[in-house]
Short mmCIF file of C-alpha atoms in Angstrom, two decimals:
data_model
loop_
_atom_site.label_atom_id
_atom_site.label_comp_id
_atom_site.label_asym_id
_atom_site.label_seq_id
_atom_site.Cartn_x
_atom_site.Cartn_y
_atom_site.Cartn_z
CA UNK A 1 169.39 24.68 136.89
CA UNK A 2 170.46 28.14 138.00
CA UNK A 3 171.74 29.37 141.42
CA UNK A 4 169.22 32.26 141.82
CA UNK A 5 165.84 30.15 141.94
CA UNK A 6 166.82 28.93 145.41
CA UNK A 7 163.84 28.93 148.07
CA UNK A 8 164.20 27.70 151.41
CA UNK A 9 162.82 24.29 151.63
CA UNK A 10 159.94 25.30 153.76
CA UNK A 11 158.35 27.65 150.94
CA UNK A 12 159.05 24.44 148.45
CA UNK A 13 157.28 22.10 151.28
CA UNK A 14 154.30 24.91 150.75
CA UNK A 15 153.81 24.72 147.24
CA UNK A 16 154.22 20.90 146.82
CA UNK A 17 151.36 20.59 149.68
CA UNK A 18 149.05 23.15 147.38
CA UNK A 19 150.08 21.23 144.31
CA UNK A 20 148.97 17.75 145.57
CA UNK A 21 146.23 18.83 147.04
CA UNK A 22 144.79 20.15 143.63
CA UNK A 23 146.17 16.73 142.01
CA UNK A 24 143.33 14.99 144.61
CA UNK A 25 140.66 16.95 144.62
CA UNK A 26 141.10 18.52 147.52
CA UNK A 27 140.59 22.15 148.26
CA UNK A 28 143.88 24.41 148.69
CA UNK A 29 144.78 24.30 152.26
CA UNK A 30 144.02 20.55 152.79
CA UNK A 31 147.01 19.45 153.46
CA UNK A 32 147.90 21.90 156.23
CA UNK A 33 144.40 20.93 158.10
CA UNK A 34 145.63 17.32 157.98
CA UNK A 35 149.33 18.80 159.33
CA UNK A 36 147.50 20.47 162.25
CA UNK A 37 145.15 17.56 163.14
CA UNK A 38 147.98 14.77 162.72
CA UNK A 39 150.11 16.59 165.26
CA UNK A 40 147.30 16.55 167.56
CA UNK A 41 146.50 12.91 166.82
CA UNK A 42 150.82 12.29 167.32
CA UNK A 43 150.56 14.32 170.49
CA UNK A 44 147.63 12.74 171.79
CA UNK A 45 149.66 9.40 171.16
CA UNK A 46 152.37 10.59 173.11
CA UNK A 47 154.93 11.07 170.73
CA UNK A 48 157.77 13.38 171.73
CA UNK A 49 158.13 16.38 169.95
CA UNK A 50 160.21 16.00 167.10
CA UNK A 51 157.64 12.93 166.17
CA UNK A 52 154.91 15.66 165.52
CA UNK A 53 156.99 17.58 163.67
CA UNK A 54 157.72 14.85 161.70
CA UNK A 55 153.67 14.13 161.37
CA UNK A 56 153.04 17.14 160.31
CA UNK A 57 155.95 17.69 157.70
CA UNK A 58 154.93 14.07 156.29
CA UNK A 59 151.03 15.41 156.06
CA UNK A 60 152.04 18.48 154.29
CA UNK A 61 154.12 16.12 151.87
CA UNK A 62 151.69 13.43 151.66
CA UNK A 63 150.36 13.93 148.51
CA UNK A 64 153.44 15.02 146.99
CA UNK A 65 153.67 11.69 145.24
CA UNK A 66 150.45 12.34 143.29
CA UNK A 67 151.38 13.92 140.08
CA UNK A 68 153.69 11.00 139.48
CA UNK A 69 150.41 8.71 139.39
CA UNK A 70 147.73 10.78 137.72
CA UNK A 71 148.65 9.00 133.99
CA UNK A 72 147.28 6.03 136.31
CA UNK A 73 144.44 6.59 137.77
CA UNK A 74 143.24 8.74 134.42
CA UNK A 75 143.37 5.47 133.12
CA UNK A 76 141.30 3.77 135.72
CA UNK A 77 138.97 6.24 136.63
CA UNK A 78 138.63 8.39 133.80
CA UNK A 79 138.70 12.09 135.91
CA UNK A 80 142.75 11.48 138.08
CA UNK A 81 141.27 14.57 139.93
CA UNK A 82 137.81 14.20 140.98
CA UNK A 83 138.16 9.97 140.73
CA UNK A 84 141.10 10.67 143.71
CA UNK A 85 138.70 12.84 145.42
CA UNK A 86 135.81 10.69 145.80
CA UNK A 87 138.32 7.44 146.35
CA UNK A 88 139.58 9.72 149.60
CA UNK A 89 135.30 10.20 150.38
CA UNK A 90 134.79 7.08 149.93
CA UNK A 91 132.51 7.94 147.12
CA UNK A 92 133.97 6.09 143.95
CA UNK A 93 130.76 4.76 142.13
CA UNK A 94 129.82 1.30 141.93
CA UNK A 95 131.47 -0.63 139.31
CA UNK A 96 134.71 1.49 139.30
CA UNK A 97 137.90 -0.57 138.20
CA UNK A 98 140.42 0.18 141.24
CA UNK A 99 141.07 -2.80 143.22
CA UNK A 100 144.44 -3.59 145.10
CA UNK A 101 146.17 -5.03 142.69
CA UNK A 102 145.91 -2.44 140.30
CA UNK A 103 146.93 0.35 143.23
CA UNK A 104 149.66 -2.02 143.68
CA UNK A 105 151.94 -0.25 141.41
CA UNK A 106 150.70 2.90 141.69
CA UNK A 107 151.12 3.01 145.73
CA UNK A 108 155.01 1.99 145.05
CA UNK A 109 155.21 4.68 142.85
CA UNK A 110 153.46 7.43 144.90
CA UNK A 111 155.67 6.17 147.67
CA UNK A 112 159.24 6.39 145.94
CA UNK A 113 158.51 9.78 144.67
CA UNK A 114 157.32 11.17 147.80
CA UNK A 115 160.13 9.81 149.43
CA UNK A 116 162.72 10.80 147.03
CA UNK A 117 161.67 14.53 147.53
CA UNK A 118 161.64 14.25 151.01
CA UNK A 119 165.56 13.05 150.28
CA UNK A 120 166.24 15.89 147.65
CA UNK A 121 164.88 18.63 150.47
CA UNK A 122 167.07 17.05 153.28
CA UNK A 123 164.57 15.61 155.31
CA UNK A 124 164.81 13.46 158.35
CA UNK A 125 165.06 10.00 157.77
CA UNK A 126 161.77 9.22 159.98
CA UNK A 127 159.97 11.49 157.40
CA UNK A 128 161.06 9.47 154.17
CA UNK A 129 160.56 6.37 155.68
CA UNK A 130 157.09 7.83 157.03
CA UNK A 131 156.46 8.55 152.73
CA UNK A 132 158.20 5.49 151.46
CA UNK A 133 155.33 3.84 153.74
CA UNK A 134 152.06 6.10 153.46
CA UNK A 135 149.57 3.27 152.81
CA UNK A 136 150.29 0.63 154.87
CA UNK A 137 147.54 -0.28 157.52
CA UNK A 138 147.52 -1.94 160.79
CA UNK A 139 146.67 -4.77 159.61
CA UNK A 140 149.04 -5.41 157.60
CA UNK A 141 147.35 -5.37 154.15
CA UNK A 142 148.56 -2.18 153.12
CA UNK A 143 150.38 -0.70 150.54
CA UNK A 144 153.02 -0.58 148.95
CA UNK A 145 154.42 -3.71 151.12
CA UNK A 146 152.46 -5.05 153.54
CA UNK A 147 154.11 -4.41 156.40
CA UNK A 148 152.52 -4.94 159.75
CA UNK A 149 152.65 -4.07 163.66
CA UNK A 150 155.97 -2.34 164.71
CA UNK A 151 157.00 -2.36 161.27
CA UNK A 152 155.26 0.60 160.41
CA UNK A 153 156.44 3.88 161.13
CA UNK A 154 153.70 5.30 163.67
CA UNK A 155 153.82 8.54 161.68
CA UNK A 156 151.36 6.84 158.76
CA UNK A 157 148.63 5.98 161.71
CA UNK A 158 148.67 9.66 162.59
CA UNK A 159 149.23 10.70 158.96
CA UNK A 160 145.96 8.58 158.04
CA UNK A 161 143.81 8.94 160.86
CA UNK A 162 143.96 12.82 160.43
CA UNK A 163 143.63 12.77 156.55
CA UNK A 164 140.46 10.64 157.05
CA UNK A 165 138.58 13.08 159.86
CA UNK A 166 139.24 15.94 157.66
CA UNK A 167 138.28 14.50 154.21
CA UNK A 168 135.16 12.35 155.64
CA UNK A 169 133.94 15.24 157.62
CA UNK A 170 133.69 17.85 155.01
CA UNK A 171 132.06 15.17 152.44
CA UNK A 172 130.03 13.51 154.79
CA UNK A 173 129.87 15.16 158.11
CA UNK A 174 131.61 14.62 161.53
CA UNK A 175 129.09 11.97 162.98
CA UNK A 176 129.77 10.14 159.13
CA UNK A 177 133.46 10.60 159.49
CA UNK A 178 133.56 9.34 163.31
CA UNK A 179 131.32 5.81 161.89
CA UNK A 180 133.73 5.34 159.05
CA UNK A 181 136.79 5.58 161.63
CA UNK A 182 135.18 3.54 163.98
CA UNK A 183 134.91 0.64 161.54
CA UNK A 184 138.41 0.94 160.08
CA UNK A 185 139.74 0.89 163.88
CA UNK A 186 142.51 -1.74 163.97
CA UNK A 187 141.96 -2.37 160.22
CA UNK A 188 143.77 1.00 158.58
CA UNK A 189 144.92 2.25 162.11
CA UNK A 190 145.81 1.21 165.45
CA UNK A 191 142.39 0.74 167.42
CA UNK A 192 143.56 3.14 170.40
CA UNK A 193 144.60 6.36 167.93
CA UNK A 194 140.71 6.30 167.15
CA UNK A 195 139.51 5.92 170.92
CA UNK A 196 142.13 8.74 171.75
CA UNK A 197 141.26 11.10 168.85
CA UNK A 198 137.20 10.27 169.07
CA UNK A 199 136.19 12.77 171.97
CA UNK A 200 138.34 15.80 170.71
CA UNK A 201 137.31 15.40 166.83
CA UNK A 202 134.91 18.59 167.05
CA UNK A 203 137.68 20.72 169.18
CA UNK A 204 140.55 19.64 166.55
CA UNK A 205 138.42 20.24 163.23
CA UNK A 206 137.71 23.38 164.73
CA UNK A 207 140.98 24.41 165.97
CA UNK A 208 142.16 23.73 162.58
CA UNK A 209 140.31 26.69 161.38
CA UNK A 210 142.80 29.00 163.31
CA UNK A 211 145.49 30.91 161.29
CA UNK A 212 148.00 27.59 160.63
CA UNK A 213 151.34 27.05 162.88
CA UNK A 214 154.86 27.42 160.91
CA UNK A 215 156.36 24.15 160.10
CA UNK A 216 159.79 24.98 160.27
CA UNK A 217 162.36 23.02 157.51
CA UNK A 218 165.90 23.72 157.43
CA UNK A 219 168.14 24.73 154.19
CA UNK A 220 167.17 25.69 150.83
CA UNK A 221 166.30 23.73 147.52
CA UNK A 222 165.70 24.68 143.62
CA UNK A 223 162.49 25.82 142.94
CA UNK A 224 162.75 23.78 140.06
CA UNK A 225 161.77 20.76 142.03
CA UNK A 226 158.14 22.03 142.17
CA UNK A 227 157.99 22.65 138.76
CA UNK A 228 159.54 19.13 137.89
CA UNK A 229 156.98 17.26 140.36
CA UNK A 230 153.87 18.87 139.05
CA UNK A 231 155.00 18.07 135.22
CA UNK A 232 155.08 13.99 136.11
CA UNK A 233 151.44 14.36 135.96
CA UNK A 234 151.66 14.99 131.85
CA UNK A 235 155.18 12.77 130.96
CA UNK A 236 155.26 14.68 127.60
CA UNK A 237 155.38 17.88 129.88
CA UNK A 238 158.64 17.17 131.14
CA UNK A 239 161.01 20.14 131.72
CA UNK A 240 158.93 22.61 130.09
CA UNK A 241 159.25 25.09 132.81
CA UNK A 242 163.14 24.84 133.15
CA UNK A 243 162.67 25.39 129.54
CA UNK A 244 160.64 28.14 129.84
CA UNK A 245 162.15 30.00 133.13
CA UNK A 246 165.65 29.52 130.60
CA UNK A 247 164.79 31.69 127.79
CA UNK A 248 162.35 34.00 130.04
CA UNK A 249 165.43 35.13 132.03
CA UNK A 250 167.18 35.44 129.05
CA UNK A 251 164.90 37.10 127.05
CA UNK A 252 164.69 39.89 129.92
CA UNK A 253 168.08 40.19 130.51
CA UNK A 254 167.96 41.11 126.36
CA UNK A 255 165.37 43.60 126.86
CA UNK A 256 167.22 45.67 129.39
CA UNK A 257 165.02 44.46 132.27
CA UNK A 258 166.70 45.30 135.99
CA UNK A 259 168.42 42.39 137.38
CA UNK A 260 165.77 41.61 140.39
CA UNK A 261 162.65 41.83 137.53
CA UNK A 262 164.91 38.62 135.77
CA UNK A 263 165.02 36.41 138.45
CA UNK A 264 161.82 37.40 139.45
CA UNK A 265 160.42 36.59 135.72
CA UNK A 266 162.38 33.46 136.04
CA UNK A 267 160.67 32.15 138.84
CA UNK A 268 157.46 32.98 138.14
CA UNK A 269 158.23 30.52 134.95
CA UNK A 270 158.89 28.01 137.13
CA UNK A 271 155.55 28.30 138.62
CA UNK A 272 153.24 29.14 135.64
CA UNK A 273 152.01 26.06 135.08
CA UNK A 274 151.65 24.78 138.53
CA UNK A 275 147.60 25.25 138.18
CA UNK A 276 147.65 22.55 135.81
CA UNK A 277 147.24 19.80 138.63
CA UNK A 278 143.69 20.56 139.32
CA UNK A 279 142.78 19.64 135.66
CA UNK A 280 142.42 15.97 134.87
CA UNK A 281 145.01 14.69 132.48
CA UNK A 282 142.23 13.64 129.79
CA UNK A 283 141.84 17.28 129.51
CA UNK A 284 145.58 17.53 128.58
CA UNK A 285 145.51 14.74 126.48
CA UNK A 286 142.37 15.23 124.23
CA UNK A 287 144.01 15.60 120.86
CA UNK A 288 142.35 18.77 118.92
CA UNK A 289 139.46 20.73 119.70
CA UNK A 290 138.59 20.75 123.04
CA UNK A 291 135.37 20.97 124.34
CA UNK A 292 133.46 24.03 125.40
CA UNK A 293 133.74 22.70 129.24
CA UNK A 294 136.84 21.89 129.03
CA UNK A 295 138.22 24.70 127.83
CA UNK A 296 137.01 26.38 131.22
CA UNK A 297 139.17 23.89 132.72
CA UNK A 298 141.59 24.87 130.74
CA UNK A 299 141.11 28.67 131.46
CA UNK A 300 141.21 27.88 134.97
CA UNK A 301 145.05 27.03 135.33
CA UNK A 302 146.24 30.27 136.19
CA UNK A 303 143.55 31.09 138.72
CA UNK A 304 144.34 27.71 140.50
CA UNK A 305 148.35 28.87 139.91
CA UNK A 306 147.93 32.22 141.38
CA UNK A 307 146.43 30.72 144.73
CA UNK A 308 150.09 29.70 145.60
CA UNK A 309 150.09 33.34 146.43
CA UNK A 310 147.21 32.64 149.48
CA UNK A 311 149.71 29.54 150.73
CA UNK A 312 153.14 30.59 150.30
CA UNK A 313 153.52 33.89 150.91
CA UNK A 314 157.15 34.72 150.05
CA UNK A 315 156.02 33.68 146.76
CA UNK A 316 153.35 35.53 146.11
CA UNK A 317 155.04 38.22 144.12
CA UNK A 318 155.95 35.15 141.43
CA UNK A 319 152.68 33.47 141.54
CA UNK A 320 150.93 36.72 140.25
CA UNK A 321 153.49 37.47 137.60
CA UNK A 322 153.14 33.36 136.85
CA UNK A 323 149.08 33.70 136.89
CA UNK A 324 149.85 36.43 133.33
CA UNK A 325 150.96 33.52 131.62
CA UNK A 326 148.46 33.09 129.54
CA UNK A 327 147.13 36.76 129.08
CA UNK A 328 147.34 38.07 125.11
CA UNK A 329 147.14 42.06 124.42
CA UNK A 330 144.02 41.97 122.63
CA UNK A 331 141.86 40.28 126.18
CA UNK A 332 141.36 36.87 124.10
CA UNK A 333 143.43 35.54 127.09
CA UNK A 334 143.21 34.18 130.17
CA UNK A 335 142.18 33.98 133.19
CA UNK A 336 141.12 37.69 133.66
CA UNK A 337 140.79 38.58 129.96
CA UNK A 338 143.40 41.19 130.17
CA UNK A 339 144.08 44.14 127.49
CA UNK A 340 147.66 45.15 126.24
CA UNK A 341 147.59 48.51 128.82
CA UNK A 342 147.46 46.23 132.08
CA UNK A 343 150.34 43.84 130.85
CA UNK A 344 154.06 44.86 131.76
CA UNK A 345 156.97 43.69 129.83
CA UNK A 346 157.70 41.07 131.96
CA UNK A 347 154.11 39.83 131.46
CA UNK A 348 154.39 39.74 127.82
CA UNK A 349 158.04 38.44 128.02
CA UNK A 350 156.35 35.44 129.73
CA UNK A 351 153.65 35.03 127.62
CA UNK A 352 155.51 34.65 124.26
CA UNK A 353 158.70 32.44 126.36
CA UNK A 354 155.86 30.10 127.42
CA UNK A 355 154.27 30.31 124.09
CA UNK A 356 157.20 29.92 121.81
CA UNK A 357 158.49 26.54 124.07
CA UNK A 358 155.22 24.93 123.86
CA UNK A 359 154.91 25.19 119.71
CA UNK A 360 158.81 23.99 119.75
CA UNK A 361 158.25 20.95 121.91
CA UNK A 362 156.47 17.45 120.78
CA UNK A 363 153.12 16.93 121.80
CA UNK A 364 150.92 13.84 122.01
CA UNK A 365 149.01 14.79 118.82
CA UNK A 366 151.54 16.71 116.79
CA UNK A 367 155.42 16.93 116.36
CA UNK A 368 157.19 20.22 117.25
CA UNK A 369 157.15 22.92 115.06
CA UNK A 370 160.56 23.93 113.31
CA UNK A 371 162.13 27.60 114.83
CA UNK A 372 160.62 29.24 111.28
CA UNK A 373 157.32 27.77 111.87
CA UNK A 374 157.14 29.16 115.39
CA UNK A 375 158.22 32.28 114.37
CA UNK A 376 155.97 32.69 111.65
CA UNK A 377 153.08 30.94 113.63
CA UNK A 378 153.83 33.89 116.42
CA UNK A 379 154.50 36.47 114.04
CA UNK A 380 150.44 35.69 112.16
CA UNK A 381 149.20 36.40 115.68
CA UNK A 382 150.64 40.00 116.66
CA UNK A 383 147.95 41.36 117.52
CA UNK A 384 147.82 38.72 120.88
CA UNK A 385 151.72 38.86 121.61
CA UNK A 386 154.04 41.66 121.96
CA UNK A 387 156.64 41.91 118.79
CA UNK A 388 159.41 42.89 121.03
CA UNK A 389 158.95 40.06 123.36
CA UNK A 390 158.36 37.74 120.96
CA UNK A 391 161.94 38.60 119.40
CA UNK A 392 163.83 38.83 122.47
CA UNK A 393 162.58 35.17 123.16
CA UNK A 394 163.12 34.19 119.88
CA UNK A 395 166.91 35.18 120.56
CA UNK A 396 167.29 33.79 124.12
CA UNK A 397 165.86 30.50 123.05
CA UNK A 398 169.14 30.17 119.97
CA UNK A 399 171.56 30.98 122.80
CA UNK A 400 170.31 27.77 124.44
CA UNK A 401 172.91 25.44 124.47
CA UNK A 402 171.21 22.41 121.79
CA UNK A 403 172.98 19.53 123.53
CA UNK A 404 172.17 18.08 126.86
CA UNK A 405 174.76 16.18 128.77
CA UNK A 406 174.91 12.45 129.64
CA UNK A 407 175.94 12.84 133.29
CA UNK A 408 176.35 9.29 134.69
CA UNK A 409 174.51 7.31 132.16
CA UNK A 410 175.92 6.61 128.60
CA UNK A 411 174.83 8.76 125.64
CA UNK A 412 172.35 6.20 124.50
CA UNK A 413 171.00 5.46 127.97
CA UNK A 414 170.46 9.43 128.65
CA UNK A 415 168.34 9.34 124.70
CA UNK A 416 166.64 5.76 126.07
CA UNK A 417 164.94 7.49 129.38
CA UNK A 418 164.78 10.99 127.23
CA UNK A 419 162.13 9.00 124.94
CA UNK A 420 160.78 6.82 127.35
CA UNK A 421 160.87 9.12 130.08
CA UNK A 422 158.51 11.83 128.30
CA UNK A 423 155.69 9.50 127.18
CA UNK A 424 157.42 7.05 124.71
CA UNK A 425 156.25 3.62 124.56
CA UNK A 426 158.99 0.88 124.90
CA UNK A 427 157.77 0.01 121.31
CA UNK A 428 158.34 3.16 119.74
CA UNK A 429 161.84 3.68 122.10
CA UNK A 430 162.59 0.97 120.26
CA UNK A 431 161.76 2.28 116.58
CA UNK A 432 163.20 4.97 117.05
CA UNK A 433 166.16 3.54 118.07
CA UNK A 434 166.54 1.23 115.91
CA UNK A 435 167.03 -1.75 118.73
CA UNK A 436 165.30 -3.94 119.90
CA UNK A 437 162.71 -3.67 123.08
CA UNK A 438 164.31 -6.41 124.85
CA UNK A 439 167.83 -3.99 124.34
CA UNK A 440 165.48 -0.77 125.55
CA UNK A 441 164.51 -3.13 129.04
CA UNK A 442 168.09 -3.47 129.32
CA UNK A 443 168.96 -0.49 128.95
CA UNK A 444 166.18 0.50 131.87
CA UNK A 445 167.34 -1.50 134.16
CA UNK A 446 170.59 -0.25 133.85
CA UNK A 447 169.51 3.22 134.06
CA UNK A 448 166.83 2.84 137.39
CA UNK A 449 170.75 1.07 138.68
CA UNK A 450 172.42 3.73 138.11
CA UNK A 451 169.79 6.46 139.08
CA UNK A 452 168.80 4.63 142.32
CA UNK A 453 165.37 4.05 141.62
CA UNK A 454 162.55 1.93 140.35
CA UNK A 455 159.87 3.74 138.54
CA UNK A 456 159.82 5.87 134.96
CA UNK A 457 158.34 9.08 137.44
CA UNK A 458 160.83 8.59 139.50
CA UNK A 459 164.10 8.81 137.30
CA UNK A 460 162.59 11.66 135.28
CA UNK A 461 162.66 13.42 138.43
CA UNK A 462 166.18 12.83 139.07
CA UNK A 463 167.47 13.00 135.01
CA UNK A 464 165.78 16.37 135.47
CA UNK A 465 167.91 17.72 138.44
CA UNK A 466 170.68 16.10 136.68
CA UNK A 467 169.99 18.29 133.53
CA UNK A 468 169.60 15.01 131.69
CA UNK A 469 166.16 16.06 129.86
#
């Protein structure tokens, strides 16, 4: 995307741990609990020291893989969030439809995302293998392949066994969580990580508590990647913030705003929508009026996006800006109901970018508006967004260049996973088309070939970085 939304990899690492731990149900700060408590459990183990690092960098990244499967579990469970959040509790209700072969596919999927952003941010190859392997259990009936004894990278065990004590004890209680351990003991983990771990549970839990360690990653990495991993949870979603964080920049840099209050608008674009991963998908999906609850979801987004600010502190400055998103001048907005004399130009520069992309893009339940229609649809409502803004976005988004490039895949293979790749079925790929659906599977398997992968999630995350969609 563009050179200045560069964060160092450990800030990205930050945000991706917040992210998925909305996506489960888990509070924010989940995932660096489970960091602290799985480099006890590796130390306890005797693992030398960069094998706790790699524990902890692996529990931090754990859930990373979790946007990618939301569509799935929505469709098992109903609620993707709080259905993964009482699956980790051990709290699904009786009756519910998730059995191991229908994980099956979701686990490989989880797994090859994970483990393709532990690639894209450059880490070691004993922390992708850790992700390309989170579910598999000592016994050898894990997921995504089974593998058993040696075969498994000793970093899941820790991973698990440290995930489990800090989800079971705050549903259940430590004496709960300790029972529930005990009896997966040489089942999900190595029988000797629980008889190690056992007598300090109470000291680690509470150590935990403490102000949380640095977990140190080398280099940098696009801040884009965030944004593209928290939009596989909503296919249709794809690239909206590039899209956004695009004409925002450009829109400021038309309004005369100072260089550093650009890229700062830009990647607070990037981020806007990262509160959307605590809100199940059916939410998202619902076409027309939602309800009155789930409009509070709804309202919620950039409350839950502004908490990035608590967790990754060099980005706080963005996730505030980011958390004004949604904000109109007359206070019908939201989260905090703002008026039009506590909104600064970047604010309302975001507001209308994020505004005009969404009425220009295709939705579930409607086709995108035409650039008049927008307009006009913007212009009815000036009263909620700023005429100014609204115009400087309106000429940022025409400088947009209106073709995308192929990169390596041919013209019709880049439009194939463009349409497929944002929601499409292979039926309507086809239609579209005009080709058959045997010709789009061919076309697929060409494509995950030449992409290096295996899954829809997957390649959208790579067309993405490629500029493909």
């Amino acid at each position: 995307m563009m050179q200045h939304d560069m964060v160092t990899a450990a800030d990205a690492v930050a945000a991706l741990a917040t992210i998925g731990d909305l996506a489960m149900g888990q509070p924010p700060g989940h995932s660096v609990r489970v960091a602290q408590l799985a480099g006890r459990v590796a130390e306890a183990d005797g693992a030398a020291p960069d094998a706790i690092a790699t524990a902890r960098l692996v529990a931090l990244l754990r859930w990373s893989g979790s946007t990618a499967t939301a569509p799935g579990f929505a469709a098992l469970l109903g609620d993707d969030v709080g259905g993964r959040g009482a699956m980790l509790a051990r709290m699904l209700p009786a009756g519910h439809r998730l059995t191991f072969l229908n994980a099956l596919p979701l686990a490989r999927v989880h797994c090859e995302v994970a483990g393709d952003i532990a690639r894209t941010l450059g880490l070691s190859f004993a922390a992708e293998g850790a992700l390309r392997h989170l579910f598999e259990h000592a016994s050898g009936n894990g997921l995504p392949a089974r593998l058993h004894g040696d075969a498994v990278p000793a970093t899941v065990f820790h991973v698990a066994l440290a995930g489990d004590l800090d989800v079971l004890t705050r549903a259940h209680g430590l004496p709960a969580a300790l029972r529930v351990t005990g009896r997966l003991a040489g089942r999900k983990y190595p029988a000797h990580l629980v008889q190690i771990m056992t007598p300090h549970a109470r000291d680690w839990l509470d150590s935990v508590d403490a102000p949380a360690p640095l977990f140190p990653v080398d280099g940098n990495v696009s801040l884009a990647l965030v944004a593209d991993v928290l939009e596989l949870k909503l296919p249709w979603l794809a690239g909206h913030a590039r899209r956004v964080a695009a004409i925002a920049r450009d829109a400021a840099a038309l309004s005369g705003l100072p260089a550093a209050e650009q890229r700062s608008l830009e990647r607070a674009a990037l981020l806007h929508g990262a509160g959307r991963a605590a809100i199940p998908c059916m939410v998202w999906n619902r076409p027309g009026l939602l309800r009155k609850a789930e409009r509070e979801q709804v309202r919620r987004v950039p409350y839950w996006t502004v908490r990035l600010a608590d967790r990754v502190p060099a980005l706080a400055d963005e996730a505030h800006l980011a958390a004004h998103a949604y904000e109109r001048l007359d206070g019908s907005g939201y989260f905090r109901g703002l008026t039009a004399q506590a909104l600064t130009p970047a604010h309302r520069l975001l507001a209308a970018a994020a505004a005009w992309t969404a009425l220009r893009a295709p939705r579930p339940w409607r086709a995108p508006y035409e650039p008049a229609a927008a307009t006009a649809l913007l212009a009815a409502q000036a009263g909620r967004f700023d005429r100014r803004a609204v115009e400087a976005v309106i000429a940022a988004a025409a400088r947009l260049p209106a073709t995308r490039r192929a990169g390596p895949l041919s013209e019709r293979e880049a439009d194939v996973l463009r349409r497929f790749g944002t929601g499409d079925s292979l039926a309507n790929v086809a239609r579209a088309l005009r080709i058959s659906t045997g010709a789009v599977r061919t076309h697929l398997d060409t494509i995950y070939g030449t992409l290096g992968c295996a899954s829809r999630p997957a390649a959208m995350l790579k067309a993405l970085a490629l500029g493909l969609v």
